[in-house]
Short mmCIF file of C-alpha atoms in Angstrom, two decimals:
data_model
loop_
_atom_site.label_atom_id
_atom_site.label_comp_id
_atom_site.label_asym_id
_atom_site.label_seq_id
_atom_site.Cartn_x
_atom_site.Cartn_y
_atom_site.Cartn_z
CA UNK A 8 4.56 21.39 0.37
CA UNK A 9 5.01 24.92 0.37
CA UNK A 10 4.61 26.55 -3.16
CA UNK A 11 6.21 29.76 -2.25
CA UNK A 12 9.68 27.16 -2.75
CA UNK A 13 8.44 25.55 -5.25
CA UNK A 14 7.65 26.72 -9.06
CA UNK A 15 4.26 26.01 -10.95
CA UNK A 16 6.65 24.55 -13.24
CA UNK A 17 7.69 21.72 -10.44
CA UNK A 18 4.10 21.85 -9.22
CA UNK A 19 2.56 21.02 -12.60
CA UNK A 20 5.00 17.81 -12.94
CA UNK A 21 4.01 16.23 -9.71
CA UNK A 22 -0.08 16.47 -10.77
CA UNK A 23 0.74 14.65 -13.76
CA UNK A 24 2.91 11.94 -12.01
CA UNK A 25 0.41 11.57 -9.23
CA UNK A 26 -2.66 11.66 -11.59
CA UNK A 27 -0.47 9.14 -13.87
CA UNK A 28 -2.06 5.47 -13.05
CA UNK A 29 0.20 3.02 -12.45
CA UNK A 30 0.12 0.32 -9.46
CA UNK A 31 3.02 -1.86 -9.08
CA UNK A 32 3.43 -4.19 -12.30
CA UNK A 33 1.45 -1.83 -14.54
CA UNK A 34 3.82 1.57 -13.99
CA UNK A 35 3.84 2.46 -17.91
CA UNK A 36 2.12 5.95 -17.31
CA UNK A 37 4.93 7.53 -15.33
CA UNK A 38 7.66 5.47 -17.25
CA UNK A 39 6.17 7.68 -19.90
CA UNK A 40 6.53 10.92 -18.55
CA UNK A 41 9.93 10.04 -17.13
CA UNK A 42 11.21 9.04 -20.51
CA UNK A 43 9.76 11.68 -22.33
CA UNK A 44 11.51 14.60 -19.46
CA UNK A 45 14.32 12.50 -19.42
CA UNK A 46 15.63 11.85 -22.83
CA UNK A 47 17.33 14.61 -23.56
CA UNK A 48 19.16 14.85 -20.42
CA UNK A 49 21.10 11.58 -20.47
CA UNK A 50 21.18 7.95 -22.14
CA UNK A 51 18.04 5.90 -21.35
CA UNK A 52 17.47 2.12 -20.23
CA UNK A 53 15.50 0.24 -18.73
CA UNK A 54 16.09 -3.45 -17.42
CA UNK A 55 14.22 -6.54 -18.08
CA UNK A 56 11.55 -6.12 -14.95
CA UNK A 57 10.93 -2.71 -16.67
CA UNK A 58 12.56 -0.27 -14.21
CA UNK A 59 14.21 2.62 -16.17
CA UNK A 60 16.68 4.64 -15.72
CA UNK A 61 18.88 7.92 -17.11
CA UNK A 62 22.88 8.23 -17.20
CA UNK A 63 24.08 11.27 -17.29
CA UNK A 64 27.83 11.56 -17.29
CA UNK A 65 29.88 14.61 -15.90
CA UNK A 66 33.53 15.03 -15.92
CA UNK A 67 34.38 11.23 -14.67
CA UNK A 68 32.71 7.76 -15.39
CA UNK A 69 33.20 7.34 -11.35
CA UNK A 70 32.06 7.32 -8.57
CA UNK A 71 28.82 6.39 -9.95
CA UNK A 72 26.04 7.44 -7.99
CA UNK A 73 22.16 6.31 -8.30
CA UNK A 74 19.41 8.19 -7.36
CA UNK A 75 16.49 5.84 -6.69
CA UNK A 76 12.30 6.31 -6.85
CA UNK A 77 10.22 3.92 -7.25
CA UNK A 78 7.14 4.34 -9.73
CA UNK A 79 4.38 2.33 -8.79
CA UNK A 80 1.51 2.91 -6.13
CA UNK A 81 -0.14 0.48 -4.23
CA UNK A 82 -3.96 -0.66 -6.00
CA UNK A 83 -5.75 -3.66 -6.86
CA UNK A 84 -6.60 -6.11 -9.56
CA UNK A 85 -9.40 -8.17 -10.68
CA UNK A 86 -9.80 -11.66 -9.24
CA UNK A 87 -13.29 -12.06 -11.41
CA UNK A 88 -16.75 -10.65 -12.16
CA UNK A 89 -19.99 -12.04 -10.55
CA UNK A 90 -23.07 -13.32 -12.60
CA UNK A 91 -24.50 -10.07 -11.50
CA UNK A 92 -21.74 -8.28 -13.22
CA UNK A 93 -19.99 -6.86 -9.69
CA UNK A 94 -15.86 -7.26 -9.50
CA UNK A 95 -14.08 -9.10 -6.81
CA UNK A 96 -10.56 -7.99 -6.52
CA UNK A 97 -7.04 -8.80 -4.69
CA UNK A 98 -5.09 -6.12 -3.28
CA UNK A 99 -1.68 -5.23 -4.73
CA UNK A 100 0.36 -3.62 -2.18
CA UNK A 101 -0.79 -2.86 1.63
CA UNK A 102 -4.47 -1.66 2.33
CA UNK A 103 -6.25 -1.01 5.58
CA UNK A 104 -9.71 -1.72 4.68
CA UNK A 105 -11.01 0.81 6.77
CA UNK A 106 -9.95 3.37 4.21
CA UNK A 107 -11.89 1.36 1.00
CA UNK A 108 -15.02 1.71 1.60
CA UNK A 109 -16.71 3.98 -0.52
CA UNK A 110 -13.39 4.60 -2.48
CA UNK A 111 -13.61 5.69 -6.09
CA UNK A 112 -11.27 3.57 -8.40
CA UNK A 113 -10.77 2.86 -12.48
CA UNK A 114 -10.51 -0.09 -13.65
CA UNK A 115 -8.22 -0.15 -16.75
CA UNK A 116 -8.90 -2.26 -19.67
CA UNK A 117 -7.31 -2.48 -23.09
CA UNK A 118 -8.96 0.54 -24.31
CA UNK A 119 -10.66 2.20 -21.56
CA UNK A 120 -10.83 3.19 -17.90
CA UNK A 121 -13.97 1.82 -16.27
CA UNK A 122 -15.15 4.17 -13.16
CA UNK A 123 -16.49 2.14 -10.10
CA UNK A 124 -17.32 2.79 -6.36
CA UNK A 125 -15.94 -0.10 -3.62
CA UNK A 126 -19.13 -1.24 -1.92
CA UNK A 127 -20.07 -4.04 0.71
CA UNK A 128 -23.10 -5.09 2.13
CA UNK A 129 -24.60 -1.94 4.25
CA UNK A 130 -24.96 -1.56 7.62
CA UNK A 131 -28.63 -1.63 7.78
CA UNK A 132 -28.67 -4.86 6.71
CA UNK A 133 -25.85 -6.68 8.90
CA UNK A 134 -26.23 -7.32 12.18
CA UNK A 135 -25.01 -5.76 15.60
CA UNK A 136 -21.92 -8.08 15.69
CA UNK A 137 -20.36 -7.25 12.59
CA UNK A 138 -21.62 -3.43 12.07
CA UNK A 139 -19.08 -2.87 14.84
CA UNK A 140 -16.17 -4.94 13.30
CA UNK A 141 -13.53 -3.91 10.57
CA UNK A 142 -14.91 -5.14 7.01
CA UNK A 143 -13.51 -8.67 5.61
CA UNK A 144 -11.35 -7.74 2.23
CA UNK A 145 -13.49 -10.90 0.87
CA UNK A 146 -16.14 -8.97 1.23
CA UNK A 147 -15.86 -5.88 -0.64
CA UNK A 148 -16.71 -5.62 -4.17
CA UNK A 149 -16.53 -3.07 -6.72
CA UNK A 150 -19.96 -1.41 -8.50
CA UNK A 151 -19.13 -0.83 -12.13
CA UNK A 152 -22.73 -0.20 -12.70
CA UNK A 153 -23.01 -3.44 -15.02
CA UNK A 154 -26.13 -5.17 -15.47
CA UNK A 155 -24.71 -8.70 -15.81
CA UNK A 156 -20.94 -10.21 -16.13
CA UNK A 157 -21.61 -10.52 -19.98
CA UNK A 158 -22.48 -6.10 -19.34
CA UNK A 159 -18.92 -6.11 -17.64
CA UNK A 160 -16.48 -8.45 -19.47
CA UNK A 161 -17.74 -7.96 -23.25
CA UNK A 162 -19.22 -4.40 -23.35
CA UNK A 163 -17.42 -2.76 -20.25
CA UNK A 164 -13.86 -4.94 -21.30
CA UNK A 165 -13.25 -5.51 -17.56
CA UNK A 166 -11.69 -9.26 -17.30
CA UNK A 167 -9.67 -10.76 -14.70
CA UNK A 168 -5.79 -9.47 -14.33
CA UNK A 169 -7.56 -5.77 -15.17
CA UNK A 170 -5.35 -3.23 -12.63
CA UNK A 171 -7.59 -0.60 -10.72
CA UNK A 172 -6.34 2.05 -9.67
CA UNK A 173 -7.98 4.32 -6.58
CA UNK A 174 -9.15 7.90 -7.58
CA UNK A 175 -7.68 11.15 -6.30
CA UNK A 176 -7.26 14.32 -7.87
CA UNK A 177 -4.77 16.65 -7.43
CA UNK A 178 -6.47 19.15 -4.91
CA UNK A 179 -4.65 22.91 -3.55
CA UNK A 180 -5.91 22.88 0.01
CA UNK A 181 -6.79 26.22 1.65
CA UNK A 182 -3.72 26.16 3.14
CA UNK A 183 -1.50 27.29 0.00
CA UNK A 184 0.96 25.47 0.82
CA UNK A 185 -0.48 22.22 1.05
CA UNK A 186 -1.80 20.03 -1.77
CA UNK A 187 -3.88 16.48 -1.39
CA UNK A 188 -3.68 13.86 -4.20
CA UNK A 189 -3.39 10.34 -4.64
CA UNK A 190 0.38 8.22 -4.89
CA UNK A 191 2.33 11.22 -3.79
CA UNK A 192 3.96 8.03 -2.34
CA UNK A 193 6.63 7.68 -4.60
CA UNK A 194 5.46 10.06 -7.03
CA UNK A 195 7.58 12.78 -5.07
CA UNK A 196 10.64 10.92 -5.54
CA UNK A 197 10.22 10.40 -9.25
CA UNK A 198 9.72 14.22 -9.57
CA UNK A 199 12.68 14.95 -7.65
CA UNK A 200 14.56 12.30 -9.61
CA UNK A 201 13.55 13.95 -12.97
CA UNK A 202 14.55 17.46 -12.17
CA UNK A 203 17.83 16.89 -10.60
CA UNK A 204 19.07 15.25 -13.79
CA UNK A 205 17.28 18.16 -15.80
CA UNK A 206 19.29 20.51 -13.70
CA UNK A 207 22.57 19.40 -12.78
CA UNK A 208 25.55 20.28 -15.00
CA UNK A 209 28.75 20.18 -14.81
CA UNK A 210 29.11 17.63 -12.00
CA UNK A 211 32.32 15.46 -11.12
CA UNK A 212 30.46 12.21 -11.35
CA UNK A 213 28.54 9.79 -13.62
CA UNK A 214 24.49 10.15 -11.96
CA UNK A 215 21.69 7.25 -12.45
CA UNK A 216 18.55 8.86 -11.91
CA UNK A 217 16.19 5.56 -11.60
CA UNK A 218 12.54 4.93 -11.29
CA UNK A 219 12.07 1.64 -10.13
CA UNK A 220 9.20 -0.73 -10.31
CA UNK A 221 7.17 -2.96 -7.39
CA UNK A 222 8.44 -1.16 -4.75
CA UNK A 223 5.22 -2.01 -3.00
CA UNK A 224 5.20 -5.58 -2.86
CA UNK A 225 8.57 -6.28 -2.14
CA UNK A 226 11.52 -4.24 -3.41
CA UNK A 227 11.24 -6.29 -6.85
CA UNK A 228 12.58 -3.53 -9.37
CA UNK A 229 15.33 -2.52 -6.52
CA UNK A 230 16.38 -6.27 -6.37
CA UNK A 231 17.81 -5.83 -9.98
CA UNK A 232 18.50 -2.23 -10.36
CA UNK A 233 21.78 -2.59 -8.54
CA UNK A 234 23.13 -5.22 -10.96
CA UNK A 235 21.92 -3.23 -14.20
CA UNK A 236 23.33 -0.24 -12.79
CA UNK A 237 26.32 -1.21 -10.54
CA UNK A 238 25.93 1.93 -8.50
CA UNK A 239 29.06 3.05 -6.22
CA UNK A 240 26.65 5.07 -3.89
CA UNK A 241 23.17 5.16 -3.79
CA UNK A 242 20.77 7.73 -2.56
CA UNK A 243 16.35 6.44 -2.46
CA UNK A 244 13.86 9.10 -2.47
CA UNK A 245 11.13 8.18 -0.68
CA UNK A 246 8.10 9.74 0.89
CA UNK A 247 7.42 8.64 4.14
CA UNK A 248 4.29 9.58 6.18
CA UNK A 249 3.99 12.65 8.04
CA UNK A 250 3.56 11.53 11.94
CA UNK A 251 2.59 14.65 13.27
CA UNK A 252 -1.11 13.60 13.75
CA UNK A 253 -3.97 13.47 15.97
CA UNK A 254 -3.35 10.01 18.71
CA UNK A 255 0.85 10.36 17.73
CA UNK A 256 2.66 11.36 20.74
CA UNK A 257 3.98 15.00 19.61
CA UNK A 258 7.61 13.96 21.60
CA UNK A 259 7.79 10.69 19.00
CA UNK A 260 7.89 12.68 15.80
CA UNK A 261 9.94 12.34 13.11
CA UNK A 262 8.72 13.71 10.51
CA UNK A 263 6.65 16.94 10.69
CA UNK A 264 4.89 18.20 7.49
CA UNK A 265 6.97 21.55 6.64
CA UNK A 266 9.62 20.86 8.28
CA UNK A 267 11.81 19.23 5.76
CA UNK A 268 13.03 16.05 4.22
CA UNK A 269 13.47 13.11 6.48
CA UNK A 270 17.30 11.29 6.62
CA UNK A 271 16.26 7.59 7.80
CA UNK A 272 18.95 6.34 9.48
CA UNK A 273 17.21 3.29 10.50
CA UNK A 274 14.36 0.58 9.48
CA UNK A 275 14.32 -2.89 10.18
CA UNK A 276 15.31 -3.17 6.28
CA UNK A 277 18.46 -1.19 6.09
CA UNK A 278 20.99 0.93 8.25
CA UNK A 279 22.44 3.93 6.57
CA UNK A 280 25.75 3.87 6.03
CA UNK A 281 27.23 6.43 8.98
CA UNK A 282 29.75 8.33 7.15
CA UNK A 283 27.25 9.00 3.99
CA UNK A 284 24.39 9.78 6.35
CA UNK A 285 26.96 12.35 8.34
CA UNK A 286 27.65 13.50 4.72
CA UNK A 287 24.36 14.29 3.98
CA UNK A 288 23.50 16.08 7.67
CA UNK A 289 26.90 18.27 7.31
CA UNK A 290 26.00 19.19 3.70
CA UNK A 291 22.24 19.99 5.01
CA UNK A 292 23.52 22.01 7.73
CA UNK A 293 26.40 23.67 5.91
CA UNK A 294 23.17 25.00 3.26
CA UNK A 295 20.73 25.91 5.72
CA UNK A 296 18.44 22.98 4.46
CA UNK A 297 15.77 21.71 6.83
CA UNK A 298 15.87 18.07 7.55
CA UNK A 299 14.75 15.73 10.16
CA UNK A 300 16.07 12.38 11.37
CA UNK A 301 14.30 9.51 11.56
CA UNK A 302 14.93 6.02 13.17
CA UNK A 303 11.83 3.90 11.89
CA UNK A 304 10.71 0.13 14.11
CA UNK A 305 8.60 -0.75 11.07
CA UNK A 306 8.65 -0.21 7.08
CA UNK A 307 11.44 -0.14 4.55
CA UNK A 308 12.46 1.74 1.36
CA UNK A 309 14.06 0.50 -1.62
CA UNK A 310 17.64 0.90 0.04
CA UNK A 311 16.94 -2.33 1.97
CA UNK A 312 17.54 -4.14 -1.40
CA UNK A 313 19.14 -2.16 -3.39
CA UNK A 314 22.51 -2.10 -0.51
CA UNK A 315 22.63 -5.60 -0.96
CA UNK A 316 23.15 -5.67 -4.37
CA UNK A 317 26.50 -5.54 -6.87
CA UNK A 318 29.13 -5.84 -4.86
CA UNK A 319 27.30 -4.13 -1.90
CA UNK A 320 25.79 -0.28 -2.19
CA UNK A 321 26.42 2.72 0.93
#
């Protein structure tokens, strides 16, 4: 990201939607904040999974035109708590567990947020064989520092279907314009979502701004947003990851960090519609906006259900 574009204003919205906890199923922290930016700027609803959304009408009820982010950020839950007062958990969403190890979550009860560390056993104590192997999901465990399950379940209020939620704070880099943080995955798209409709007046069209739920265990909330908000057109803000890394060919890139949003024309989820997506590259290049295409072999966004929905959404 590259602050010199982008105000403190916009800056200080995307900390609080990326520090916002909310895995998919349990996005009420960012519905929150989107409601509460939201509600003066058009008529809000939400639908019966819980994905809400703002309609803001210009000069004609049609075409209508939804702008789609999902809320929710992949995380965990609690399976149960050991006699010795350690949680075993199930993954919401996709993890490599390479990456949990060591990983600082909270664990969020009715009235609190629990701080633990992911731990397994250590490799001083396994043997050859499977120090050089990936760890088994079954066996990690989370460290609340509890004495005993009764410690954990009646003083800590940690109990099974508990959501945890991985820590990462909302960090400037060196580089000024570069920030690290947790869930910018979707929280990027939300923020984009929320100050377009805070901005735009005077527009020819009715605009949806949405933020969806479950995105990241199946495209749940986008399975029903197009029949709550029987969209003409939709456009999904998503953020994709950067490929422009160490052991990724450099001629394969799609998406380079700084060099602008990325148009997917292709995932094996959903093909853009060709005269929108030639829409979108003439506007970009018409405004000097820097953009990048991408054709994707794996992943999806929420356009691979929301374009089969209604009566079928470009």
């Amino acid at each position: 990201m590259n602050d010199s574009h982008v105000s403190q204003k916009s800056i200080q919205l995307l900390k609080d939607l990326t520090q916002a906890d909310a895995i998919s199923g349990h996005e009420f922290e960012v519905k929150s904040i989107f409601r509460s930016r939201l509600e003066k700027a058009g008529d809000i609803n939400l639908d019966r999974i819980g994905s809400i959304f703002c309609t803001k009408v210009g000069d004609s009820e049609a075409p209508r035109i939804l702008l789609d982010s999902h809320m929710d950020e992949i995380g965990f839950i609690v399976q149960r708590i050991t006699s010795s007062g350690f949680v075993k958990f199930v993954t919401v969403g996709g993890w490599w567990s390479h990456t949990l190890l060591a990983q600082r979550v909270n664990i969020l009860t009715k009235h609190d947020k629990v701080p633990g560390v992911i731990g397994a056993t250590p490799p001083h104590l396994l043997d050859k064989g499977k120090r050089d192997q990936v760890m088994d999901l079954q066996d990690l465990y989370i460290d609340i520092g509890a004495e005993d399950q009764r410690q954990a379940v009646e003083d800590f209020g940690v109990k099974p279907g508990c959501a945890i939620v991985p820590v990462g704070p909302f960090l400037p880099l060196k580089n000024p314009k570069l920030f690290s943080a947790k869930a910018f995955d979707n929280r990027v798209g939300v923020a984009l979502v929320i100050e377009t409709l805070e901005q735009l007046n005077n527009h020819p069209n009715t605009i949806i701004g949405c933020g969806t739920v479950q995105e990241e265990v199946g495209l749940r909330g986008a399975t029903t947003i197009g029949h709550s908000t029987q969209p003409d057109v939709a456009i999904v803000l998503e953020c994709p990851p950067a490929d422009d890394i160490p052991g990724f060919d450099s001629d394969a890139t799609q998406g380079k960090l700084g060099n602008g949003c990325q148009v997917r024309l292709f995932d094996p989820t959903h093909i853009a519609n060709p005269r929108l997506a030639d829409f979108v590259i003439q506007t970009a290049e018409e405004h000097k906006i820097s953009h990048q295409i991408a054709i994707r072999q794996s992943g999806g966004t929420n356009a691979g259900a929301i374009h089969k929905g209604h009566a079928g959404v470009p």
